[in-house]
PDB file of C-alpha atoms in Angstrom:
ATOM      1  CA  SER A1468      -9.202  -3.800 -19.744  1.00 74.00           C
ATOM      2  CA  ALA A1469      -6.058  -2.438 -21.353  1.00 84.00           C
ATOM      3  CA  GLY A1470      -2.781  -1.258 -19.955  1.00 91.00           C
ATOM      4  CA  SER A1471       0.924  -1.691 -19.378  1.00 96.00           C
ATOM      5  CA  VAL A1472       2.370  -4.762 -17.649  1.00 96.00           C
ATOM      6  CA  SER A1473       5.806  -5.747 -16.340  1.00 97.00           C
ATOM      7  CA  THR A1474       5.796  -9.241 -14.878  1.00 96.00           C
ATOM      8  CA  THR A1475       9.507  -8.794 -14.075  1.00 96.00           C
ATOM      9  CA  ALA A1476       8.776  -5.823 -11.822  1.00 96.00           C
ATOM     10  CA  GLY A1477       5.439  -7.223 -10.664  1.00 97.00           C
ATOM     11  CA  PHE A1478       3.594  -4.066 -11.708  1.00 98.00           C
ATOM     12  CA  SER A1479       0.738  -3.298 -14.064  1.00 98.00           C
ATOM     13  CA  ILE A1480      -1.299  -0.178 -14.826  1.00 98.00           C
ATOM     14  CA  ILE A1481      -4.766  -1.136 -16.009  1.00 97.00           C
ATOM     15  CA  ARG A1482      -7.513   1.093 -17.415  1.00 96.00           C
ATOM     16  CA  PHE A1483     -10.973  -0.423 -17.566  1.00 95.00           C
ATOM     17  CA  SER A1484     -14.626   0.393 -18.149  1.00 93.00           C
ATOM     18  CA  GLY A1485     -17.117   0.249 -15.310  1.00 92.00           C
ATOM     19  CA  THR A1486     -20.397  -1.621 -15.585  1.00 93.00           C
ATOM     20  CA  GLY A1487     -22.016  -1.012 -12.216  1.00 92.00           C
ATOM     21  CA  SER A1488     -22.369  -4.765 -11.805  1.00 94.00           C
ATOM     22  CA  GLN A1489     -20.076  -7.361 -10.245  1.00 94.00           C
ATOM     23  CA  GLY A1490     -17.378  -8.480 -12.655  1.00 95.00           C
ATOM     24  CA  THR A1491     -13.699  -9.255 -13.142  1.00 96.00           C
ATOM     25  CA  VAL A1492     -10.833  -7.356 -14.750  1.00 96.00           C
ATOM     26  CA  ALA A1493      -7.620  -8.858 -16.125  1.00 96.00           C
ATOM     27  CA  HIS A1494      -4.445  -7.494 -14.510  1.00 97.00           C
ATOM     28  CA  GLY A1495      -1.808  -9.310 -16.593  1.00 96.00           C
ATOM     29  CA  LEU A1496       0.648 -10.157 -13.816  1.00 97.00           C
ATOM     30  CA  GLY A1497       0.413 -13.955 -13.907  1.00 97.00           C
ATOM     31  CA  VAL A1498       0.320 -14.071 -10.080  1.00 98.00           C
ATOM     32  CA  ALA A1499      -2.174 -12.639  -7.615  1.00 98.00           C
ATOM     33  CA  PRO A1500      -1.556  -8.952  -6.802  1.00 98.00           C
ATOM     34  CA  SER A1501      -0.628  -8.072  -3.232  1.00 98.00           C
ATOM     35  CA  PHE A1502      -1.719  -4.453  -3.495  1.00 98.00           C
ATOM     36  CA  ILE A1503      -4.081  -2.600  -5.854  1.00 98.00           C
ATOM     37  CA  ALA A1504      -4.841   1.131  -5.842  1.00 98.00           C
ATOM     38  CA  PHE A1505      -7.987   2.230  -7.704  1.00 97.00           C
ATOM     39  CA  LYS A1506      -8.821   5.757  -8.887  1.00 96.00           C
ATOM     40  CA  ARG A1507     -11.672   7.002 -11.050  1.00 94.00           C
ATOM     41  CA  LEU A1508     -10.372   9.714 -13.392  1.00 93.00           C
ATOM     42  CA  ASP A1509     -13.492  11.440 -14.684  1.00 91.00           C
ATOM     43  CA  THR A1510     -14.836  12.796 -11.391  1.00 89.00           C
ATOM     44  CA  THR A1511     -13.774  13.621  -7.857  1.00 89.00           C
ATOM     45  CA  GLY A1512     -13.744  10.681  -5.505  1.00 87.00           C
ATOM     46  CA  ASN A1513     -11.752   8.558  -3.113  1.00 92.00           C
ATOM     47  CA  TRP A1514      -8.811   6.302  -3.759  1.00 95.00           C
ATOM     48  CA  VAL A1515      -9.703   2.699  -2.880  1.00 96.00           C
ATOM     49  CA  ASN A1516      -6.901   0.297  -1.943  1.00 97.00           C
ATOM     50  CA  TYR A1517      -6.772  -3.473  -1.665  1.00 98.00           C
ATOM     51  CA  HIS A1518      -3.955  -4.956   0.432  1.00 98.00           C
ATOM     52  CA  LYS A1519      -3.499  -8.684   0.842  1.00 98.00           C
ATOM     53  CA  SER A1520      -2.946  -8.407   4.605  1.00 97.00           C
ATOM     54  CA  ILE A1521      -6.430  -7.040   5.272  1.00 97.00           C
ATOM     55  CA  GLY A1522      -8.102  -9.029   2.490  1.00 97.00           C
ATOM     56  CA  ALA A1523     -10.917  -8.419   0.040  1.00 97.00           C
ATOM     57  CA  THR A1524     -13.643  -7.969   2.664  1.00 97.00           C
ATOM     58  CA  LYS A1525     -12.112  -4.609   3.597  1.00 97.00           C
ATOM     59  CA  TYR A1526     -10.351  -1.678   1.963  1.00 97.00           C
ATOM     60  CA  LEU A1527      -8.245   1.382   2.788  1.00 97.00           C
ATOM     61  CA  ARG A1528      -8.138   4.887   1.311  1.00 95.00           C
ATOM     62  CA  PHE A1529      -5.011   6.741   0.174  1.00 93.00           C
ATOM     63  CA  ASP A1530      -6.716  10.099   0.629  1.00 92.00           C
ATOM     64  CA  GLY A1531      -7.488   9.825   4.342  1.00 92.00           C
ATOM     65  CA  THR A1532      -6.491   8.557   7.772  1.00 95.00           C
ATOM     66  CA  GLN A1533      -9.390   6.155   8.231  1.00 95.00           C
ATOM     67  CA  ALA A1534      -8.937   2.668   9.611  1.00 96.00           C
ATOM     68  CA  GLU A1535      -9.774  -0.323   7.436  1.00 97.00           C
ATOM     69  CA  ILE A1536     -13.352  -0.187   6.122  1.00 96.00           C
ATOM     70  CA  THR A1537     -15.461  -3.339   5.916  1.00 97.00           C
ATOM     71  CA  ALA A1538     -17.571  -3.455   2.749  1.00 95.00           C
ATOM     72  CA  SER A1539     -18.589  -5.980   0.110  1.00 95.00           C
ATOM     73  CA  ASP A1540     -19.438  -3.449  -2.628  1.00 94.00           C
ATOM     74  CA  GLU A1541     -15.762  -2.869  -3.458  1.00 95.00           C
ATOM     75  CA  PHE A1542     -14.369  -6.345  -4.239  1.00 97.00           C
ATOM     76  CA  ASN A1543     -17.350  -8.681  -3.631  1.00 96.00           C
ATOM     77  CA  ASP A1544     -15.323 -10.224  -0.760  1.00 97.00           C
ATOM     78  CA  THR A1545     -13.294 -11.984  -3.460  1.00 97.00           C
ATOM     79  CA  GLU A1546      -9.503 -12.214  -3.440  1.00 98.00           C
ATOM     80  CA  PRO A1547      -7.596 -11.458  -6.675  1.00 98.00           C
ATOM     81  CA  THR A1548      -6.399 -14.453  -8.654  1.00 98.00           C
ATOM     82  CA  SER A1549      -3.378 -14.919 -10.898  1.00 98.00           C
ATOM     83  CA  THR A1550      -5.397 -13.518 -13.813  1.00 97.00           C
ATOM     84  CA  VAL A1551      -8.115 -11.146 -12.561  1.00 97.00           C
ATOM     85  CA  PHE A1552      -9.339  -8.950  -9.736  1.00 97.00           C
ATOM     86  CA  THR A1553     -13.020  -8.620  -8.852  1.00 97.00           C
ATOM     87  CA  VAL A1554     -14.971  -5.366  -8.596  1.00 96.00           C
ATOM     88  CA  GLU A1555     -18.460  -4.856  -7.250  1.00 95.00           C
ATOM     89  CA  THR A1556     -20.967  -2.009  -7.551  1.00 93.00           C
ATOM     90  CA  ASP A1557     -19.253   0.901  -5.770  1.00 93.00           C
ATOM     91  CA  GLY A1558     -18.667   3.811  -8.124  1.00 92.00           C
ATOM     92  CA  ALA A1559     -15.068   4.291  -6.999  1.00 93.00           C
ATOM     93  CA  VAL A1560     -14.088   0.950  -8.537  1.00 95.00           C
ATOM     94  CA  ASN A1561     -16.860   0.135 -11.038  1.00 93.00           C
ATOM     95  CA  ALA A1562     -19.017   3.105 -12.005  1.00 92.00           C
ATOM     96  CA  SER A1563     -21.426   2.276 -14.791  1.00 91.00           C
ATOM     97  CA  GLY A1564     -20.771   3.962 -18.121  1.00 86.00           C
ATOM     98  CA  THR A1565     -17.216   5.190 -17.543  1.00 86.00           C
ATOM     99  CA  ASN A1566     -14.041   3.879 -19.134  1.00 82.00           C
ATOM    100  CA  ASN A1567     -11.920   6.060 -16.872  1.00 91.00           C
ATOM    101  CA  ILE A1568     -10.976   3.792 -13.967  1.00 95.00           C
ATOM    102  CA  ILE A1569      -7.296   3.113 -13.291  1.00 96.00           C
ATOM    103  CA  ALA A1570      -5.924   0.252 -11.222  1.00 97.00           C
ATOM    104  CA  TYR A1571      -2.257   0.190 -10.166  1.00 98.00           C
ATOM    105  CA  CYS A1572      -1.515  -3.480  -9.423  1.00 98.00           C
ATOM    106  CA  PHE A1573       1.548  -4.734  -7.543  1.00 98.00           C
ATOM    107  CA  ALA A1574       2.662  -8.337  -7.040  1.00 98.00           C
ATOM    108  CA  GLU A1575       5.556  -9.422  -4.845  1.00 97.00           C
ATOM    109  CA  VAL A1576       8.857 -10.136  -6.593  1.00 97.00           C
ATOM    110  CA  LYS A1577      11.395 -11.981  -4.470  1.00 97.00           C
ATOM    111  CA  GLY A1578      14.368  -9.762  -3.700  1.00 97.00           C
ATOM    112  CA  TYR A1579      12.641  -6.634  -5.023  1.00 97.00           C
ATOM    113  CA  SER A1580       9.235  -5.995  -3.442  1.00 98.00           C
ATOM    114  CA  LYS A1581       7.349  -7.055  -0.330  1.00 98.00           C
ATOM    115  CA  PHE A1582       3.857  -6.339   0.999  1.00 98.00           C
ATOM    116  CA  GLY A1583       2.793  -7.387   4.462  1.00 98.00           C
ATOM    117  CA  GLU A1584       1.878  -6.385   7.986  1.00 98.00           C
ATOM    118  CA  TYR A1585       3.463  -6.114  11.422  1.00 97.00           C
ATOM    119  CA  ALA A1586       2.416  -5.322  14.980  1.00 96.00           C
ATOM    120  CA  GLY A1587       3.933  -2.373  16.808  1.00 95.00           C
ATOM    121  CA  ASN A1588       5.654  -2.942  20.147  1.00 95.00           C
ATOM    122  CA  GLY A1589       5.782   0.645  21.417  1.00 93.00           C
ATOM    123  CA  ASN A1590       9.490   0.911  22.205  1.00 91.00           C
ATOM    124  CA  ALA A1591      12.678   2.144  20.575  1.00 89.00           C
ATOM    125  CA  ASP A1592      13.742  -1.425  19.760  1.00 90.00           C
ATOM    126  CA  GLY A1593      10.873  -1.802  17.347  1.00 92.00           C
ATOM    127  CA  THR A1594       9.548  -4.848  15.561  1.00 92.00           C
ATOM    128  CA  PHE A1595      11.917  -6.174  12.904  1.00 96.00           C
ATOM    129  CA  VAL A1596      10.149  -6.641   9.567  1.00 97.00           C
ATOM    130  CA  TYR A1597      11.816  -9.159   7.259  1.00 98.00           C
ATOM    131  CA  THR A1598      11.753  -8.355   3.548  1.00 97.00           C
ATOM    132  CA  GLY A1599      14.705 -10.374   2.251  1.00 97.00           C
ATOM    133  CA  PHE A1600      16.443  -7.313   0.773  1.00 98.00           C
ATOM    134  CA  LEU A1601      17.783  -3.861   1.659  1.00 97.00           C
ATOM    135  CA  PRO A1602      14.847  -1.437   1.331  1.00 98.00           C
ATOM    136  CA  ALA A1603      14.982   1.691  -0.794  1.00 98.00           C
ATOM    137  CA  PHE A1604      11.345   2.719  -0.192  1.00 98.00           C
ATOM    138  CA  VAL A1605       8.930   1.916   2.640  1.00 98.00           C
ATOM    139  CA  MET A1606       5.357   3.106   3.105  1.00 98.00           C
ATOM    140  CA  VAL A1607       3.381   2.150   6.209  1.00 97.00           C
ATOM    141  CA  LYS A1608      -0.199   2.704   7.377  1.00 97.00           C
ATOM    142  CA  ARG A1609      -1.875   1.799  10.639  1.00 97.00           C
ATOM    143  CA  TYR A1610      -5.052  -0.040   9.656  1.00 97.00           C
ATOM    144  CA  ASP A1611      -6.720  -1.102  12.915  1.00 95.00           C
ATOM    145  CA  GLY A1612      -7.449   2.442  14.101  1.00 92.00           C
ATOM    146  CA  ALA A1613      -8.103   5.863  12.591  1.00 92.00           C
ATOM    147  CA  GLY A1614      -6.013   9.010  12.678  1.00 92.00           C
ATOM    148  CA  GLN A1615      -2.755   7.855  11.076  1.00 94.00           C
ATOM    149  CA  GLY A1616      -1.598   8.593   7.547  1.00 95.00           C
ATOM    150  CA  TRP A1617       0.447   6.833   4.878  1.00 97.00           C
ATOM    151  CA  ASN A1618       4.051   7.496   5.939  1.00 96.00           C
ATOM    152  CA  ILE A1619       6.775   7.292   3.280  1.00 97.00           C
ATOM    153  CA  PHE A1620      10.528   6.778   3.812  1.00 97.00           C
ATOM    154  CA  ASP A1621      13.263   6.325   1.188  1.00 97.00           C
ATOM    155  CA  ASN A1622      17.016   6.123   0.741  1.00 97.00           C
ATOM    156  CA  LYS A1623      17.352   9.153  -1.547  1.00 96.00           C
ATOM    157  CA  ARG A1624      16.369  11.709   1.076  1.00 95.00           C
ATOM    158  CA  ASP A1625      17.979   9.603   3.826  1.00 94.00           C
ATOM    159  CA  PRO A1626      20.903   7.643   2.349  1.00 95.00           C
ATOM    160  CA  PHE A1627      22.145   6.525   5.781  1.00 95.00           C
ATOM    161  CA  ASN A1628      20.522   5.302   8.981  1.00 96.00           C
ATOM    162  CA  LEU A1629      18.786   6.722  10.956  1.00 94.00           C
ATOM    163  CA  VAL A1630      16.022   7.224   8.350  1.00 95.00           C
ATOM    164  CA  ASP A1631      13.852   9.965   9.845  1.00 94.00           C
ATOM    165  CA  GLU A1632      12.696  12.210   6.987  1.00 95.00           C
ATOM    166  CA  PHE A1633       9.190  11.320   5.883  1.00 95.00           C
ATOM    167  CA  LEU A1634       6.363  12.326   3.592  1.00 96.00           C
ATOM    168  CA  ILE A1635       2.672  11.573   4.086  1.00 95.00           C
ATOM    169  CA  ALA A1636       0.837  10.397   0.961  1.00 94.00           C
ATOM    170  CA  ASN A1637      -2.573  11.647   2.089  1.00 94.00           C
ATOM    171  CA  SER A1638      -1.293  15.086   3.181  1.00 93.00           C
ATOM    172  CA  SER A1639      -0.156  18.277   1.453  1.00 93.00           C
ATOM    173  CA  ASN A1640       2.416  18.886   4.217  1.00 93.00           C
ATOM    174  CA  ALA A1641       6.061  19.462   3.384  1.00 95.00           C
ATOM    175  CA  GLU A1642       8.645  16.845   4.253  1.00 94.00           C
ATOM    176  CA  ALA A1643       9.109  16.479   7.997  1.00 92.00           C
ATOM    177  CA  THR A1644      11.653  14.985  10.358  1.00 91.00           C
ATOM    178  CA  GLY A1645      10.351  13.079  13.350  1.00 79.00           C
ATOM    179  CA  GLY A1646      12.279  11.836  16.341  1.00 79.00           C
ATOM    180  CA  ALA A1647       9.536   9.323  17.114  1.00 86.00           C
ATOM    181  CA  LEU A1648       8.857   8.393  13.485  1.00 89.00           C
ATOM    182  CA  ASN A1649      12.135   6.901  12.298  1.00 93.00           C
ATOM    183  CA  LEU A1650      13.604   3.567  11.290  1.00 95.00           C
ATOM    184  CA  ASP A1651      16.688   1.714  10.113  1.00 96.00           C
ATOM    185  CA  PHE A1652      16.966   0.203   6.640  1.00 97.00           C
ATOM    186  CA  LEU A1653      18.718  -3.141   7.180  1.00 97.00           C
ATOM    187  CA  SER A1654      20.251  -5.651   4.774  1.00 96.00           C
ATOM    188  CA  ASN A1655      17.195  -7.899   4.964  1.00 97.00           C
ATOM    189  CA  GLY A1656      14.390  -5.672   6.217  1.00 98.00           C
ATOM    190  CA  PHE A1657      13.585  -2.644   8.335  1.00 97.00           C
ATOM    191  CA  LYS A1658      13.075  -1.778  11.992  1.00 96.00           C
ATOM    192  CA  PHE A1659      11.299   1.242  13.447  1.00 94.00           C
ATOM    193  CA  LYS A1660      13.208   2.981  16.244  1.00 92.00           C
ATOM    194  CA  GLY A1661      10.494   5.278  17.543  1.00 89.00           C
ATOM    195  CA  THR A1662       7.088   4.997  19.166  1.00 90.00           C
ATOM    196  CA  ASP A1663       4.938   7.210  16.947  1.00 91.00           C
ATOM    197  CA  GLY A1664       1.356   6.105  16.354  1.00 92.00           C
ATOM    198  CA  GLY A1665       2.003   6.125  12.619  1.00 93.00           C
ATOM    199  CA  SER A1666       4.599   3.379  12.845  1.00 93.00           C
ATOM    200  CA  ASN A1667       5.029   1.617  16.194  1.00 94.00           C
ATOM    201  CA  THR A1668       2.288   1.957  18.794  1.00 94.00           C
ATOM    202  CA  SER A1669       2.197  -1.059  21.085  1.00 94.00           C
ATOM    203  CA  GLY A1670      -0.383  -3.578  19.915  1.00 93.00           C
ATOM    204  CA  SER A1671      -1.397  -1.618  16.817  1.00 96.00           C
ATOM    205  CA  GLU A1672      -1.457  -3.249  13.379  1.00 97.00           C
ATOM    206  CA  TYR A1673       0.271  -1.821  10.298  1.00 97.00           C
ATOM    207  CA  ILE A1674       0.429  -2.703   6.630  1.00 98.00           C
ATOM    208  CA  TYR A1675       3.451  -1.851   4.526  1.00 98.00           C
ATOM    209  CA  MET A1676       4.762  -1.638   0.963  1.00 98.00           C
ATOM    210  CA  CYS A1677       8.507  -2.036   0.477  1.00 98.00           C
ATOM    211  CA  PHE A1678      10.761  -1.895  -2.599  1.00 98.00           C
ATOM    212  CA  ALA A1679      14.459  -2.543  -3.108  1.00 97.00           C
ATOM    213  CA  GLU A1680      16.874  -0.391  -5.112  1.00 89.00           C
ATOM    214  CA  ASN A1681      16.940  -2.749  -8.115  1.00 86.00           C
TER     215      ASN A1681
END
């Protein structure tokens, strides 16, 4: 593998060659990644995402609204380590004969980034999610059921609470404003204030990515 690494930011961009057989790829972060997004560059195909909260026995896709998918041919059911991540035989993450696979790897940095999960409670006083810092960017995805996209919120389009302007990573739609899909950015986390299925359905499970301003 080869790429660009910032251990300070907890972020690396790795390009590697596929073999079609189970193997490992160095990510350079020095700690285990919490989130990895894979994309093959030389052909059409799905994004494949690892998130620590659902583990290496399952994966999610940036380009759709599917629930978590259970499969062993993505990561060989093997969690990333402080030095490498594991890829199996699926062509989206390890196609034989191509050197055109990109992995965007993120590790948590205290006070700057946080990756985790929360359960929705279905009311306007939503679940408080602790991050330890004031968020500047939040992306959430329901993973225990299909039909919900990757919803993005940030403090540039919404510099003050209530944060209710959102984008959807898997959609070509323009920016939207949703009365049921909104949240507050707080000094040490975030809290959804609506009941939309994409953020706060009672009993549903969500993963998130969150970054601070600096």
